[in-house]
C-alpha cells in the first residue's frame, strides 16, 4: 500500500539500514532529524543511539504506525513536511544532523534545503536515487558534474558510500540507489557572496554545452569581466574553488 506520489519505497534490509545510521559521526550535535521515516526502518537504529531523534513525515498512515511501534519517539518530535520545516525555529537554533532514505521525487529540493540551512546542519547521511548521489559527489569534466555538485560541495565535503540494489525495497524502485555522507566544510571565499554564487552556477550549467560567455549572458556580464579566461570555457571545466573565485571577481568588478 505504498503511496507512489510520496515517493514511498520501504527499505527491507536491516543491515543496510544499520549501515546508513552508523555512517553518522554523532559528534558535535545532540539532535538528528530523519526525513521520511516511513515505517521506521532507520528510526529503530537511531533510537538506540545517544541522540534526540526527530522525524519529518507527511504520510498520516506512517505517522500512526511510528507512534504505535516506537513509543520512544516523543510526540513533539514529529515535525511534518520537511520542505516546510523552519529548521532554526523547530530546533531553537541548535545544530542537528539530517538522515533519511529520502523521497526521490524531491531529492534536489531536500539538498537545497540543507544547503540553505548549512549553519545548523553539520552533517547529513542518506540515500537518494543513484544518479543524484553521483551528481552530488561529481567531479569536474564528468557527466555527473553540475549544479548539484558545485552547490553542495561549496558547503559540504561529499562522500559516495555505497550503492543499493532495487530488490531490497518494497515496492522496488525503477532505479538503483546510492548512499552519501556530507560533512560541512564551507569553502573559503563564499561567505557574503552566496546569492551571486548560486546565480552564476545555475546559469553556467543552464547551457552545459556552451561556453560560460554564452550561458552567463542572461545575468548581464559586467564589462570588466568580459575577457575573463573562465568565460572562454564550459562550466564543467571549473572547480568549486574556480566558481567561488569567479564570483568574487565578478562582485568586485561591480564595485560592491
Ligand atoms: N525511511 C523509510 C524506509 O527507508 O523504508 C521510507 C523511505 S520512502 C523512500 C520516503 C518517505 O518520505 C515516505 O515515507 C514518504 O511518506 C516520506 N515523504 C515524502 N515527502 C515528504 C516530505 N515532504 N517531508 C517528509 N517526508 C516525506
PDB file of N, CA, C and O and ligand atoms in Angstrom, residues 3 5-12 17 20 34-43 55-60 62 80-85 100-106 110 127 169-170, ligand 1:
ATOM      1  N   UNK A   3       2.542   4.634  -1.164  1.00  0.00           N
ATOM      2  CA  UNK A   3       1.979   5.752  -1.935  1.00  0.00           C
ATOM      3  C   UNK A   3       3.038   6.318  -2.871  1.00  0.00           C
ATOM      4  O   UNK A   3       4.021   6.907  -2.449  1.00  0.00           O
ATOM      5  N   UNK A   5       2.957   8.793  -5.020  1.00  0.00           N
ATOM      6  CA  UNK A   5       3.160  10.249  -5.100  1.00  0.00           C
ATOM      7  C   UNK A   5       3.988  10.786  -3.934  1.00  0.00           C
ATOM      8  O   UNK A   5       4.477  11.908  -3.980  1.00  0.00           O
ATOM      9  N   UNK A   6       4.175   9.980  -2.893  1.00  0.00           N
ATOM     10  CA  UNK A   6       5.019  10.398  -1.767  1.00  0.00           C
ATOM     11  C   UNK A   6       6.405   9.763  -1.851  1.00  0.00           C
ATOM     12  O   UNK A   6       7.205   9.860  -0.925  1.00  0.00           O
ATOM     13  N   UNK A   7       6.672   9.117  -2.986  1.00  0.00           N
ATOM     14  CA  UNK A   7       7.986   8.501  -3.177  1.00  0.00           C
ATOM     15  C   UNK A   7       8.242   7.360  -2.208  1.00  0.00           C
ATOM     16  O   UNK A   7       9.372   7.145  -1.789  1.00  0.00           O
ATOM     17  N   UNK A   8       7.171   6.634  -1.858  1.00  0.00           N
ATOM     18  CA  UNK A   8       7.350   5.588  -0.845  1.00  0.00           C
ATOM     19  C   UNK A   8       7.905   4.282  -1.416  1.00  0.00           C
ATOM     20  O   UNK A   8       7.275   3.621  -2.235  1.00  0.00           O
ATOM     21  N   UNK A   9       9.115   3.957  -0.983  1.00  0.00           N
ATOM     22  CA  UNK A   9       9.719   2.651  -1.250  1.00  0.00           C
ATOM     23  C   UNK A   9      10.363   2.261   0.070  1.00  0.00           C
ATOM     24  O   UNK A   9      11.284   2.944   0.524  1.00  0.00           O
ATOM     25  N   UNK A  10       9.877   1.222   0.695  1.00  0.00           N
ATOM     26  CA  UNK A  10      10.346   0.904   2.041  1.00  0.00           C
ATOM     27  C   UNK A  10      11.525  -0.061   1.980  1.00  0.00           C
ATOM     28  O   UNK A  10      11.468  -1.103   1.326  1.00  0.00           O
ATOM     29  N   UNK A  11      12.584   0.317   2.675  1.00  0.00           N
ATOM     30  CA  UNK A  11      13.796  -0.498   2.717  1.00  0.00           C
ATOM     31  C   UNK A  11      13.522  -1.719   3.588  1.00  0.00           C
ATOM     32  O   UNK A  11      12.985  -1.603   4.690  1.00  0.00           O
ATOM     33  N   UNK A  12      13.900  -2.902   3.083  1.00  0.00           N
ATOM     34  CA  UNK A  12      13.616  -4.119   3.845  1.00  0.00           C
ATOM     35  C   UNK A  12      14.883  -4.746   4.438  1.00  0.00           C
ATOM     36  O   UNK A  12      14.798  -5.709   5.188  1.00  0.00           O
ATOM     37  N   UNK A  17      20.112  -0.602   6.560  1.00  0.00           N
ATOM     38  CA  UNK A  17      19.554   0.448   7.431  1.00  0.00           C
ATOM     39  C   UNK A  17      20.547   0.802   8.539  1.00  0.00           C
ATOM     40  O   UNK A  17      20.812   1.974   8.810  1.00  0.00           O
ATOM     41  N   UNK A  20      23.526   2.807   7.243  1.00  0.00           N
ATOM     42  CA  UNK A  20      23.229   4.227   6.982  1.00  0.00           C
ATOM     43  C   UNK A  20      23.268   5.000   8.306  1.00  0.00           C
ATOM     44  O   UNK A  20      23.899   6.049   8.415  1.00  0.00           O
ATOM     45  N   UNK A  34      15.280  12.810  11.078  1.00  0.00           N
ATOM     46  CA  UNK A  34      15.114  11.852   9.984  1.00  0.00           C
ATOM     47  C   UNK A  34      14.005  12.320   9.056  1.00  0.00           C
ATOM     48  O   UNK A  34      12.886  12.570   9.494  1.00  0.00           O
ATOM     49  N   UNK A  35      14.328  12.407   7.771  1.00  0.00           N
ATOM     50  CA  UNK A  35      13.342  12.820   6.772  1.00  0.00           C
ATOM     51  C   UNK A  35      12.691  11.573   6.179  1.00  0.00           C
ATOM     52  O   UNK A  35      13.387  10.660   5.729  1.00  0.00           O
ATOM     53  N   UNK A  36      11.366  11.529   6.192  1.00  0.00           N
ATOM     54  CA  UNK A  36      10.638  10.413   5.576  1.00  0.00           C
ATOM     55  C   UNK A  36      10.895   9.074   6.239  1.00  0.00           C
ATOM     56  O   UNK A  36      11.355   8.131   5.587  1.00  0.00           O
ATOM     57  N   UNK A  37      10.629   8.923   7.520  1.00  0.00           N
ATOM     58  CA  UNK A  37      10.911   7.672   8.226  1.00  0.00           C
ATOM     59  C   UNK A  37      10.035   6.491   7.786  1.00  0.00           C
ATOM     60  O   UNK A  37      10.437   5.336   7.979  1.00  0.00           O
ATOM     61  N   UNK A  38       8.890   6.780   7.186  1.00  0.00           N
ATOM     62  CA  UNK A  38       8.024   5.673   6.742  1.00  0.00           C
ATOM     63  C   UNK A  38       7.658   4.771   7.899  1.00  0.00           C
ATOM     64  O   UNK A  38       7.063   5.199   8.883  1.00  0.00           O
ATOM     65  N   UNK A  39       8.040   3.504   7.803  1.00  0.00           N
ATOM     66  CA  UNK A  39       7.715   2.563   8.880  1.00  0.00           C
ATOM     67  C   UNK A  39       8.875   2.398   9.862  1.00  0.00           C
ATOM     68  O   UNK A  39       8.867   1.466  10.677  1.00  0.00           O
ATOM     69  N   UNK A  40       9.859   3.262   9.755  1.00  0.00           N
ATOM     70  CA  UNK A  40      10.851   3.359  10.825  1.00  0.00           C
ATOM     71  C   UNK A  40      12.049   2.441  10.743  1.00  0.00           C
ATOM     72  O   UNK A  40      12.705   2.195  11.754  1.00  0.00           O
ATOM     73  N   UNK A  41      12.369   1.971   9.533  1.00  0.00           N
ATOM     74  CA  UNK A  41      13.490   1.034   9.430  1.00  0.00           C
ATOM     75  C   UNK A  41      14.814   1.682   9.881  1.00  0.00           C
ATOM     76  O   UNK A  41      15.644   1.025  10.535  1.00  0.00           O
ATOM     77  N   UNK A  42      14.991   2.988   9.576  1.00  0.00           N
ATOM     78  CA  UNK A  42      16.185   3.685  10.079  1.00  0.00           C
ATOM     79  C   UNK A  42      15.957   4.177  11.513  1.00  0.00           C
ATOM     80  O   UNK A  42      16.867   4.149  12.349  1.00  0.00           O
ATOM     81  N   UNK A  43      14.736   4.621  11.772  1.00  0.00           N
ATOM     82  CA  UNK A  43      14.385   5.202  13.075  1.00  0.00           C
ATOM     83  C   UNK A  43      14.728   4.260  14.219  1.00  0.00           C
ATOM     84  O   UNK A  43      15.251   4.683  15.261  1.00  0.00           O
ATOM     85  N   UNK A  55      11.484  13.337  13.674  1.00  0.00           N
ATOM     86  CA  UNK A  55      11.089  12.779  12.378  1.00  0.00           C
ATOM     87  C   UNK A  55      10.207  13.747  11.593  1.00  0.00           C
ATOM     88  O   UNK A  55       9.287  14.347  12.151  1.00  0.00           O
ATOM     89  N   UNK A  56      10.540  13.909  10.308  1.00  0.00           N
ATOM     90  CA  UNK A  56       9.706  14.695   9.398  1.00  0.00           C
ATOM     91  C   UNK A  56       9.007  13.709   8.475  1.00  0.00           C
ATOM     92  O   UNK A  56       9.653  13.080   7.645  1.00  0.00           O
ATOM     93  N   UNK A  57       7.710  13.558   8.652  1.00  0.00           N
ATOM     94  CA  UNK A  57       6.939  12.612   7.811  1.00  0.00           C
ATOM     95  C   UNK A  57       5.605  13.264   7.484  1.00  0.00           C
ATOM     96  O   UNK A  57       4.996  13.884   8.350  1.00  0.00           O
ATOM     97  N   UNK A  58       5.176  13.127   6.216  1.00  0.00           N
ATOM     98  CA  UNK A  58       3.904  13.749   5.850  1.00  0.00           C
ATOM     99  C   UNK A  58       2.764  12.741   5.715  1.00  0.00           C
ATOM    100  O   UNK A  58       1.612  13.131   5.621  1.00  0.00           O
ATOM    101  N   UNK A  59       3.090  11.468   5.689  1.00  0.00           N
ATOM    102  CA  UNK A  59       2.051  10.468   5.468  1.00  0.00           C
ATOM    103  C   UNK A  59       1.424  10.062   6.816  1.00  0.00           C
ATOM    104  O   UNK A  59       2.097   9.501   7.680  1.00  0.00           O
ATOM    105  N   UNK A  60       0.123  10.341   6.950  1.00  0.00           N
ATOM    106  CA  UNK A  60      -0.551  10.089   8.233  1.00  0.00           C
ATOM    107  C   UNK A  60      -0.515   8.630   8.658  1.00  0.00           C
ATOM    108  O   UNK A  60      -0.391   8.317   9.836  1.00  0.00           O
ATOM    109  N   UNK A  62       1.860   6.489   7.998  1.00  0.00           N
ATOM    110  CA  UNK A  62       3.190   6.230   8.537  1.00  0.00           C
ATOM    111  C   UNK A  62       3.327   6.835   9.940  1.00  0.00           C
ATOM    112  O   UNK A  62       3.915   6.217  10.836  1.00  0.00           O
ATOM    113  N   UNK A  80       6.424  16.960  10.634  1.00  0.00           N
ATOM    114  CA  UNK A  80       5.655  17.119   9.388  1.00  0.00           C
ATOM    115  C   UNK A  80       6.525  17.243   8.149  1.00  0.00           C
ATOM    116  O   UNK A  80       7.613  16.672   8.088  1.00  0.00           O
ATOM    117  N   UNK A  81       6.040  18.027   7.190  1.00  0.00           N
ATOM    118  CA  UNK A  81       6.691  18.157   5.883  1.00  0.00           C
ATOM    119  C   UNK A  81       8.091  18.765   6.024  1.00  0.00           C
ATOM    120  O   UNK A  81       8.231  19.903   6.482  1.00  0.00           O
ATOM    121  N   UNK A  82       9.100  18.034   5.589  1.00  0.00           N
ATOM    122  CA  UNK A  82      10.473  18.545   5.721  1.00  0.00           C
ATOM    123  C   UNK A  82      10.656  19.858   4.961  1.00  0.00           C
ATOM    124  O   UNK A  82      11.300  20.786   5.456  1.00  0.00           O
ATOM    125  N   UNK A  83      10.091  19.937   3.757  1.00  0.00           N
ATOM    126  CA  UNK A  83      10.319  21.126   2.933  1.00  0.00           C
ATOM    127  C   UNK A  83       9.687  22.371   3.546  1.00  0.00           C
ATOM    128  O   UNK A  83      10.069  23.488   3.229  1.00  0.00           O
ATOM    129  N   UNK A  84       8.725  22.160   4.441  1.00  0.00           N
ATOM    130  CA  UNK A  84       8.075  23.316   5.074  1.00  0.00           C
ATOM    131  C   UNK A  84       8.585  23.558   6.485  1.00  0.00           C
ATOM    132  O   UNK A  84       8.112  24.472   7.175  1.00  0.00           O
ATOM    133  N   UNK A  85       9.526  22.725   6.940  1.00  0.00           N
ATOM    134  CA  UNK A  85      10.007  22.841   8.315  1.00  0.00           C
ATOM    135  C   UNK A  85      10.960  24.028   8.463  1.00  0.00           C
ATOM    136  O   UNK A  85      11.933  24.150   7.722  1.00  0.00           O
ATOM    137  N   UNK A 100      18.218  10.169   6.163  1.00  0.00           N
ATOM    138  CA  UNK A 100      16.990   9.692   5.538  1.00  0.00           C
ATOM    139  C   UNK A 100      17.244   8.748   4.384  1.00  0.00           C
ATOM    140  O   UNK A 100      18.306   8.765   3.766  1.00  0.00           O
ATOM    141  N   UNK A 101      16.252   7.934   4.174  1.00  0.00           N
ATOM    142  CA  UNK A 101      16.122   7.252   2.899  1.00  0.00           C
ATOM    143  C   UNK A 101      15.071   8.104   2.210  1.00  0.00           C
ATOM    144  O   UNK A 101      13.881   7.962   2.444  1.00  0.00           O
ATOM    145  N   UNK A 102      15.538   9.076   1.447  1.00  0.00           N
ATOM    146  CA  UNK A 102      14.724  10.221   1.052  1.00  0.00           C
ATOM    147  C   UNK A 102      13.691   9.882  -0.009  1.00  0.00           C
ATOM    148  O   UNK A 102      13.913   8.974  -0.825  1.00  0.00           O
ATOM    149  N   UNK A 103      12.578  10.642  -0.028  1.00  0.00           N
ATOM    150  CA  UNK A 103      11.617  10.503  -1.137  1.00  0.00           C
ATOM    151  C   UNK A 103      12.266  11.063  -2.398  1.00  0.00           C
ATOM    152  O   UNK A 103      12.636  12.233  -2.438  1.00  0.00           O
ATOM    153  N   UNK A 104      12.436  10.213  -3.416  1.00  0.00           N
ATOM    154  CA  UNK A 104      13.250  10.589  -4.567  1.00  0.00           C
ATOM    155  C   UNK A 104      12.618  11.670  -5.445  1.00  0.00           C
ATOM    156  O   UNK A 104      13.327  12.331  -6.193  1.00  0.00           O
ATOM    157  N   UNK A 105      11.310  11.835  -5.327  1.00  0.00           N
ATOM    158  CA  UNK A 105      10.677  12.862  -6.157  1.00  0.00           C
ATOM    159  C   UNK A 105      11.049  14.281  -5.720  1.00  0.00           C
ATOM    160  O   UNK A 105      10.817  15.235  -6.452  1.00  0.00           O
ATOM    161  N   UNK A 106      11.625  14.439  -4.520  1.00  0.00           N
ATOM    162  CA  UNK A 106      12.000  15.791  -4.071  1.00  0.00           C
ATOM    163  C   UNK A 106      13.471  15.861  -3.635  1.00  0.00           C
ATOM    164  O   UNK A 106      13.844  16.693  -2.803  1.00  0.00           O
ATOM    165  N   UNK A 110      15.357  18.701  -1.279  1.00  0.00           N
ATOM    166  CA  UNK A 110      15.883  18.342   0.045  1.00  0.00           C
ATOM    167  C   UNK A 110      17.328  18.829   0.173  1.00  0.00           C
ATOM    168  O   UNK A 110      17.707  19.450   1.175  1.00  0.00           O
ATOM    169  N   UNK A 127      20.156   8.297   1.617  1.00  0.00           N
ATOM    170  CA  UNK A 127      20.029   7.582   0.353  1.00  0.00           C
ATOM    171  C   UNK A 127      19.181   8.389  -0.631  1.00  0.00           C
ATOM    172  O   UNK A 127      18.118   8.911  -0.287  1.00  0.00           O
ATOM    173  N   UNK A 169      13.922  -3.147  -1.635  1.00  0.00           N
ATOM    174  CA  UNK A 169      12.849  -2.217  -1.293  1.00  0.00           C
ATOM    175  C   UNK A 169      11.498  -2.856  -1.595  1.00  0.00           C
ATOM    176  O   UNK A 169      11.387  -3.680  -2.486  1.00  0.00           O
ATOM    177  N   UNK A 170      10.517  -2.409  -0.865  1.00  0.00           N
ATOM    178  CA  UNK A 170       9.146  -2.806  -1.143  1.00  0.00           C
ATOM    179  C   UNK A 170       8.279  -1.544  -1.259  1.00  0.00           C
ATOM    180  O   UNK A 170       8.130  -0.831  -0.268  1.00  0.00           O
TER     181      UNK A 170
HETATM  182  N1  LIG B   1      12.662   5.646   5.558  1.00  0.00           N
HETATM  183  C1  LIG B   1      11.704   4.666   5.079  1.00  0.00           C
HETATM  184  C2  LIG B   1      12.430   3.451   4.595  1.00  0.00           C
HETATM  185  O1  LIG B   1      13.640   3.518   4.397  1.00  0.00           O
HETATM  186  O2  LIG B   1      11.790   2.427   4.414  1.00  0.00           O
HETATM  187  C3  LIG B   1      10.813   5.261   3.984  1.00  0.00           C
HETATM  188  C4  LIG B   1      11.524   5.787   2.777  1.00  0.00           C
HETATM  189  S1  LIG B   1      10.488   6.305   1.431  1.00  0.00           S
HETATM  190  C5  LIG B   1      11.680   6.233   0.127  1.00  0.00           C
HETATM  191  C6  LIG B   1      10.282   8.082   1.611  1.00  0.00           C
HETATM  192  C7  LIG B   1       9.407   8.573   2.750  1.00  0.00           C
HETATM  193  O3  LIG B   1       9.352  10.002   2.723  1.00  0.00           O
HETATM  194  C8  LIG B   1       7.964   8.103   2.734  1.00  0.00           C
HETATM  195  O4  LIG B   1       7.632   7.571   3.990  1.00  0.00           O
HETATM  196  C9  LIG B   1       7.149   9.372   2.443  1.00  0.00           C
HETATM  197  O5  LIG B   1       5.866   9.372   3.038  1.00  0.00           O
HETATM  198  C10 LIG B   1       8.025  10.446   3.034  1.00  0.00           C
HETATM  199  N2  LIG B   1       7.885  11.805   2.480  1.00  0.00           N
HETATM  200  C11 LIG B   1       7.552  12.167   1.213  1.00  0.00           C
HETATM  201  N3  LIG B   1       7.584  13.509   1.077  1.00  0.00           N
HETATM  202  C12 LIG B   1       7.950  14.024   2.289  1.00  0.00           C
HETATM  203  C13 LIG B   1       8.158  15.358   2.788  1.00  0.00           C
HETATM  204  N4  LIG B   1       7.989  16.452   2.014  1.00  0.00           N
HETATM  205  N5  LIG B   1       8.522  15.510   4.090  1.00  0.00           N
HETATM  206  C14 LIG B   1       8.684  14.406   4.885  1.00  0.00           C
HETATM  207  N6  LIG B   1       8.506  13.150   4.459  1.00  0.00           N
HETATM  208  C15 LIG B   1       8.142  12.935   3.188  1.00  0.00           C
END
